[in-house]
Short mmCIF file of C-alpha atoms in Angstrom, two decimals:
data_model
loop_
_atom_site.label_atom_id
_atom_site.label_comp_id
_atom_site.label_asym_id
_atom_site.label_seq_id
_atom_site.Cartn_x
_atom_site.Cartn_y
_atom_site.Cartn_z
CA MET A 125 -2.11 -118.04 16.06
CA SER A 126 -1.25 -121.42 14.61
CA SER A 127 -0.16 -124.32 16.80
CA VAL A 128 3.19 -124.47 14.92
CA LEU A 129 3.98 -120.88 15.91
CA ARG A 130 2.88 -121.53 19.48
CA LEU A 131 5.17 -124.59 19.71
CA ALA A 132 8.10 -122.67 18.22
CA MET A 133 7.62 -119.85 20.73
CA ARG A 134 7.55 -122.30 23.66
CA ALA A 135 10.61 -124.18 22.44
CA LYS A 136 12.81 -121.12 21.98
CA GLY A 137 11.30 -118.76 24.47
CA PHE A 138 9.10 -115.87 23.44
CA SER A 139 11.76 -113.14 23.32
CA ARG A 140 14.23 -115.26 21.32
CA PHE A 141 11.45 -116.25 18.95
CA LEU A 142 10.52 -112.60 18.37
CA ALA A 143 14.15 -111.62 17.85
CA GLU A 144 14.67 -114.33 15.20
CA THR A 145 11.52 -113.67 13.20
CA GLN A 146 11.28 -110.99 10.55
CA ALA A 147 7.86 -109.89 11.80
CA PHE A 148 9.42 -108.16 14.83
CA PRO A 149 13.10 -107.58 14.08
CA VAL A 150 15.20 -106.56 17.09
CA LYS A 151 18.50 -105.05 16.06
CA ASN A 152 19.97 -103.77 19.31
CA ARG A 153 19.08 -105.14 22.70
CA HIS A 154 19.87 -102.79 25.54
CA PHE A 155 18.13 -101.04 28.37
CA MET A 156 16.94 -97.50 27.86
CA THR A 157 16.65 -95.16 30.80
CA SER A 158 15.12 -91.76 31.14
CA SER A 159 17.17 -88.79 32.21
CA VAL A 160 17.52 -88.03 35.90
CA ARG A 161 16.71 -84.62 37.27
CA LYS A 162 19.29 -83.69 39.87
CA THR A 163 17.83 -82.01 42.94
CA GLY A 164 21.11 -81.73 44.78
CA ASP A 165 23.98 -84.11 45.26
CA PHE A 166 23.39 -85.52 48.70
CA GLU A 167 25.84 -87.53 50.71
CA TYR A 168 25.77 -88.31 54.40
CA GLU A 169 29.01 -86.53 55.12
CA ASP A 170 30.11 -83.24 56.53
CA PRO A 171 31.61 -80.44 54.44
CA LYS A 172 35.24 -81.12 53.52
CA SER A 173 36.28 -77.48 53.99
CA GLU A 174 34.88 -74.21 55.30
CA ASP A 175 34.40 -73.12 51.67
CA GLU A 176 31.66 -75.77 51.34
CA VAL A 177 29.78 -74.87 54.54
CA VAL A 178 26.27 -73.46 54.20
CA ASN A 179 24.58 -72.61 57.49
CA ILE A 180 20.85 -73.23 57.57
CA THR A 181 18.29 -72.73 60.33
CA TYR A 182 15.18 -74.88 60.50
CA VAL A 183 12.28 -73.43 62.49
CA LEU A 184 10.39 -76.47 63.75
CA ARG A 185 6.63 -76.76 64.14
CA ASP A 186 6.86 -75.90 67.85
CA GLY A 187 8.82 -72.71 67.07
CA THR A 188 12.24 -73.94 68.20
CA GLU A 189 15.21 -73.36 65.93
CA ARG A 190 17.77 -75.96 64.81
CA LYS A 191 20.97 -74.58 63.29
CA ILE A 192 22.67 -77.03 60.91
CA ARG A 193 25.94 -76.90 58.99
CA GLY A 194 25.13 -78.19 55.53
CA LYS A 195 27.31 -78.14 52.47
CA VAL A 196 27.06 -76.80 48.95
CA GLY A 197 24.93 -79.23 46.90
CA ASP A 198 22.82 -80.56 49.80
CA ASN A 199 19.09 -80.21 49.47
CA VAL A 200 16.99 -78.95 52.36
CA MET A 201 14.83 -82.08 52.65
CA PHE A 202 17.64 -84.67 52.73
CA LEU A 203 19.62 -82.50 55.14
CA ALA A 204 16.58 -82.40 57.44
CA HIS A 205 16.38 -86.20 57.32
CA ARG A 206 20.07 -86.52 58.18
CA TYR A 207 19.60 -84.44 61.34
CA ASP A 208 16.26 -86.03 62.35
CA ILE A 209 14.19 -82.96 61.59
CA GLU A 210 10.60 -84.04 61.01
CA MET A 211 10.10 -83.41 57.31
CA GLU A 212 8.35 -86.26 55.55
CA GLY A 213 9.44 -86.24 51.89
CA ALA A 214 7.17 -89.12 50.87
CA CYS A 215 8.15 -89.06 47.18
CA GLU A 216 11.90 -88.81 47.91
CA ALA A 217 12.43 -85.64 45.85
CA SER A 218 10.66 -86.80 42.69
CA LEU A 219 8.19 -83.87 42.62
CA ALA A 220 5.20 -86.12 43.28
CA CYS A 221 4.00 -84.78 46.65
CA SER A 222 4.11 -81.68 48.85
CA THR A 223 5.14 -83.26 52.16
CA CYS A 224 8.48 -81.37 52.29
CA HIS A 225 6.72 -78.00 52.03
CA VAL A 226 8.61 -75.19 53.82
CA TYR A 227 8.43 -71.41 54.14
CA VAL A 228 11.61 -69.67 52.97
CA ASP A 229 12.88 -66.56 54.75
CA PRO A 230 11.75 -63.69 52.49
CA ALA A 231 15.30 -62.25 52.52
CA PHE A 232 16.44 -65.38 50.63
CA GLN A 233 13.48 -65.83 48.29
CA ASN A 234 15.09 -63.94 45.41
CA LYS A 235 18.31 -65.98 45.79
CA LEU A 236 16.50 -69.18 44.83
CA PRO A 237 15.80 -70.11 41.22
CA GLU A 238 12.19 -69.80 40.11
CA PRO A 239 10.20 -72.96 40.88
CA LEU A 240 9.57 -75.34 38.00
CA GLU A 241 5.99 -75.79 36.85
CA GLU A 242 5.98 -79.26 38.47
CA GLU A 243 6.96 -77.74 41.83
CA ASP A 244 4.20 -75.15 41.53
CA ASP A 245 1.71 -77.93 40.75
CA MET A 246 2.72 -79.83 43.89
CA LEU A 247 2.67 -76.68 46.02
CA ASP A 248 -0.95 -76.20 44.99
CA MET A 249 -1.70 -79.33 47.05
CA ALA A 250 0.13 -78.08 50.16
CA PRO A 251 -2.01 -76.86 53.05
CA ALA A 252 -1.40 -73.31 54.36
CA LEU A 253 0.33 -72.14 51.17
CA LYS A 254 2.06 -68.73 51.30
CA ASP A 255 3.97 -66.54 48.84
CA ASN A 256 7.27 -67.83 50.25
CA SER A 257 6.30 -71.53 50.08
CA ARG A 258 8.74 -73.92 48.40
CA LEU A 259 9.39 -77.66 48.41
CA GLY A 260 12.43 -78.50 50.54
CA CYS A 261 13.52 -81.16 48.06
CA GLN A 262 13.93 -78.49 45.37
CA ILE A 263 16.09 -76.12 47.41
CA VAL A 264 19.72 -76.96 46.69
CA LEU A 265 22.17 -75.18 48.96
CA THR A 266 24.67 -72.74 47.45
CA LYS A 267 27.10 -70.35 49.16
CA GLU A 268 24.67 -67.55 48.34
CA LEU A 269 22.12 -69.26 50.64
CA ASP A 270 24.46 -69.25 53.68
CA GLY A 271 22.34 -68.22 56.68
CA ILE A 272 18.98 -69.18 55.14
CA THR A 273 16.07 -69.93 57.44
CA VAL A 274 13.31 -72.34 56.46
CA THR A 275 10.20 -72.77 58.57
CA LEU A 276 8.19 -75.98 58.71
CA PRO A 277 4.45 -75.31 58.39
CA THR A 278 2.32 -76.21 61.40
CA MET A 279 0.47 -78.76 59.28
CA THR A 280 1.35 -80.87 56.28
CA ARG A 281 -0.25 -83.48 54.06
CA ASN A 282 0.75 -86.77 55.70
CA PHE A 283 1.22 -89.74 53.37
CA TYR A 284 2.36 -92.10 56.11
CA VAL A 285 0.37 -94.17 58.57
CA ASP A 286 -0.27 -92.47 61.92
CA GLY A 287 2.70 -92.67 64.22
CA HIS A 288 5.25 -93.26 61.43
CA VAL A 289 8.43 -91.24 61.80
CA PRO A 290 10.14 -90.60 58.44
CA LYS A 291 13.65 -92.02 58.15
CA PRO A 292 16.09 -91.65 55.25
CA HIS A 293 16.48 -94.74 53.06
#
């Protein structure tokens, strides 16, 4: 590159220089974003009416049950975080880990949509995989799921440092 070009780039700034030259014409400057995959609209608030209530039971690793009143649109992982149920969710529902692995009550398995290929790929990494295994971040509550029970596996792939307790962001 010639010294004249180098000086011109420094004087104007590289991006302005590129925009003004014909070698790299820039017509429209704006940010481009990729589409977002919704895995459930989650808000830290209770259902506004009884029509929105979806009852869910979490069976914890020690066998105790926690009954929670969720709402339509919540996802199982974020709801667990809200009520301090120990479910890691290291990737924050981006389908990049299997730390929110749960077992779904077989009576409700056919009420869930089929898992996406990406979910199946992540489940392949989950320890103690079963036929009723799903990722909690991909289970979005609907009225049809009222009364669902999800069981936390006795072991999970831990992405956090020992002793870390997962907290919602």
